[in-house]
GROMACS .gro file of C-alpha atoms in nm:
model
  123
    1UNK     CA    1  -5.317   1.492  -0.477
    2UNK     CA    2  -5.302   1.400  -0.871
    3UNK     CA    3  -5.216   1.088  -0.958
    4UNK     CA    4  -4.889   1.190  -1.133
    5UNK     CA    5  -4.813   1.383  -0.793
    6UNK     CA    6  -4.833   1.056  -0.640
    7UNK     CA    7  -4.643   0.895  -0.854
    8UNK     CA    8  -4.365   1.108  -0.836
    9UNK     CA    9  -4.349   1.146  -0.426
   10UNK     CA   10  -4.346   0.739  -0.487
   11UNK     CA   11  -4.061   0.730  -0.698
   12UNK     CA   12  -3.895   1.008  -0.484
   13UNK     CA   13  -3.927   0.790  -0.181
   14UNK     CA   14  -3.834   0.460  -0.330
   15UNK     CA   15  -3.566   0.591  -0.462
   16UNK     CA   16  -3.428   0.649  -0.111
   17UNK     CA   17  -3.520   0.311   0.019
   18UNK     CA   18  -3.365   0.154  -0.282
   19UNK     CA   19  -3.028   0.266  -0.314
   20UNK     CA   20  -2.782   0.151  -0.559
   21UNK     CA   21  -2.545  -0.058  -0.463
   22UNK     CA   22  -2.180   0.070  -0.647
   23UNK     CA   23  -1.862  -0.068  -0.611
   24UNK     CA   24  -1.675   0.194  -0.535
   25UNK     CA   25  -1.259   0.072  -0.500
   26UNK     CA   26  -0.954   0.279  -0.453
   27UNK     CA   27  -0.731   0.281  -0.743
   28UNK     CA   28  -0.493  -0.043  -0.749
   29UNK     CA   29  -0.154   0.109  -0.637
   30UNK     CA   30   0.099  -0.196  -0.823
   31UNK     CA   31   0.430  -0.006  -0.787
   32UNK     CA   32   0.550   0.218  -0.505
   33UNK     CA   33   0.925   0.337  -0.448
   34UNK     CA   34   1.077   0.409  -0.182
   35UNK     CA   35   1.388   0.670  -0.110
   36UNK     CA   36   1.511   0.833   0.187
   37UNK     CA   37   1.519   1.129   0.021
   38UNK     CA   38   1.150   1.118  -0.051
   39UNK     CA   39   0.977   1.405   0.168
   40UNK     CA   40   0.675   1.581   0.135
   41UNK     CA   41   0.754   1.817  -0.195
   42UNK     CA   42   0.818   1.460  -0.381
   43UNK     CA   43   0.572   1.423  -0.658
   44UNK     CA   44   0.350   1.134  -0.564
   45UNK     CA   45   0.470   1.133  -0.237
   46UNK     CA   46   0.228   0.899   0.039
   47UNK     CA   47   0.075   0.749  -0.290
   48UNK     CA   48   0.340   0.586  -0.452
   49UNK     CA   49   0.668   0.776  -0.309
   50UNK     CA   50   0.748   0.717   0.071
   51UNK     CA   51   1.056   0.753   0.244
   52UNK     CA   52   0.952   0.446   0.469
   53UNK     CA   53   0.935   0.035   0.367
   54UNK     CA   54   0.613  -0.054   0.563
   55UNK     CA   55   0.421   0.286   0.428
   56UNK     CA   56   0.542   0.171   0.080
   57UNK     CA   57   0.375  -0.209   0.213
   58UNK     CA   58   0.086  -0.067   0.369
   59UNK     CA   59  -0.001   0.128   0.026
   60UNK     CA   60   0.074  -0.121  -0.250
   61UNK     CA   61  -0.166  -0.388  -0.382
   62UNK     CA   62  -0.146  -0.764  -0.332
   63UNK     CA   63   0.071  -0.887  -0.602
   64UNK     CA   64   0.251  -0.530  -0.634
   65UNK     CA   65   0.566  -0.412  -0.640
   66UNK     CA   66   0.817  -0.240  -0.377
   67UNK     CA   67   1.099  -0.069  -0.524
   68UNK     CA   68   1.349  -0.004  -0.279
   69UNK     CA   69   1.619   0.279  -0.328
   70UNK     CA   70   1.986   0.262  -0.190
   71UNK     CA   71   2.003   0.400   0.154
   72UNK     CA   72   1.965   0.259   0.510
   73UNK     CA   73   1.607   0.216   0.667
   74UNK     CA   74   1.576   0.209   1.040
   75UNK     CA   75   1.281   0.008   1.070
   76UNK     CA   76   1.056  -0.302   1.134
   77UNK     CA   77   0.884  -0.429   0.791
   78UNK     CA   78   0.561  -0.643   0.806
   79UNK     CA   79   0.456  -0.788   0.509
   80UNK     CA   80   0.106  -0.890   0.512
   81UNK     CA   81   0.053  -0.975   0.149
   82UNK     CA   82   0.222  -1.126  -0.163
   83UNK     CA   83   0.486  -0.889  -0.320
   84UNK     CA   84   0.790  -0.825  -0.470
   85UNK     CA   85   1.030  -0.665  -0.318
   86UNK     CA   86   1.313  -0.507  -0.560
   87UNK     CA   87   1.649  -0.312  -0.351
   88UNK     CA   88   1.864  -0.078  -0.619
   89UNK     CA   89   2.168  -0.282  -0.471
   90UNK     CA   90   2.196  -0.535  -0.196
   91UNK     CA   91   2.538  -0.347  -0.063
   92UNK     CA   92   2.382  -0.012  -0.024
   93UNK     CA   93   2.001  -0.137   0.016
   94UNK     CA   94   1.962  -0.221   0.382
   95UNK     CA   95   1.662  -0.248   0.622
   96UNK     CA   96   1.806  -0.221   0.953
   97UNK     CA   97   1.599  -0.354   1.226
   98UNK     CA   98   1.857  -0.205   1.482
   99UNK     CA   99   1.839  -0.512   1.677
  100UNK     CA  100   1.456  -0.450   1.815
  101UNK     CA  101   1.271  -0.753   1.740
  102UNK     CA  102   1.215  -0.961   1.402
  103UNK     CA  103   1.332  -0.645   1.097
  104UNK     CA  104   1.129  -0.810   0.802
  105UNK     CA  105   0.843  -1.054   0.914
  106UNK     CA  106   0.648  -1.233   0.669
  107UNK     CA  107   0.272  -1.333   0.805
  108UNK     CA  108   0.042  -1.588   0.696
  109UNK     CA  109  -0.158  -1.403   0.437
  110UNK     CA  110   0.150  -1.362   0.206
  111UNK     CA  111   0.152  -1.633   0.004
  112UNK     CA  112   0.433  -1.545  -0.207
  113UNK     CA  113   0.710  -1.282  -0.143
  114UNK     CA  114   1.011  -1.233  -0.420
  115UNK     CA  115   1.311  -0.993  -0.231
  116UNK     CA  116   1.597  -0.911  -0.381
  117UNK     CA  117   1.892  -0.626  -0.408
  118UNK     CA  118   1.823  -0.550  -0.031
  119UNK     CA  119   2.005  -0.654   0.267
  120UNK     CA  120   1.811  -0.722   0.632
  121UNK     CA  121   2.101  -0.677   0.926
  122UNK     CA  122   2.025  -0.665   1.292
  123UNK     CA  123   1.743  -0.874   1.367
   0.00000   0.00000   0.00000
């Protein structure tokens, strides 16, 4: 074998060996909304449209935004990281824990959480 054969199967196999390293990051989601309505032919919808709170929590980034449309959501919320929480109007804005546990709890690793417009009944 040449020496510029060599070289190459060299720099063929290093460049296995050394790979890289890239930071690869899904896209910072900083505002999701949330609507009953939302549904599957919603534009955006399971990105930053969901018909459900916690999928609206589980998607957005630390520090983000939850915009909350009127309507009544039958459901448990964890909140898990630092957010802001923003109902279209506390009187018809309600997360409704229908009496089955805690409806909104707040761990440890949020260190800050700003909620407002949105009522929580039956915790």
């Amino acid at each position: 074998m040449n020496k510029s054969a060599c070289a190459v199967a060299l720099l063929l196999i290093a460049s296995f060996i050394i790979v890289p390293e890239y930071n690869i990051r899904a896209e910072e989601v900083t505002v999701v909304y949330v609507d009953d309505d939302f549904n599957a032919s919603t534009a955006g919808w399971q990105m930053d449209h969901f018909d459900s709170v916690q999928d609206a929590m589980d998607a957005v980034s630390a520090g983000g935004t939850v915009v909350v449309y009127a309507g009544v959501y039958y459901e448990n919320v964890v909140i898990n990281k630092t957010v802001t929480l923003v109902g279209e109007d506390r009187d018809t804005t309600i997360i409704d824990g229908g009496g089955s546990g805690d409806t909104v709890t707040v761990t440890e690793y949020a260190d800050h959480l700003d909620m407002s417009g949105v009522t929580v009944r039956n915790c």
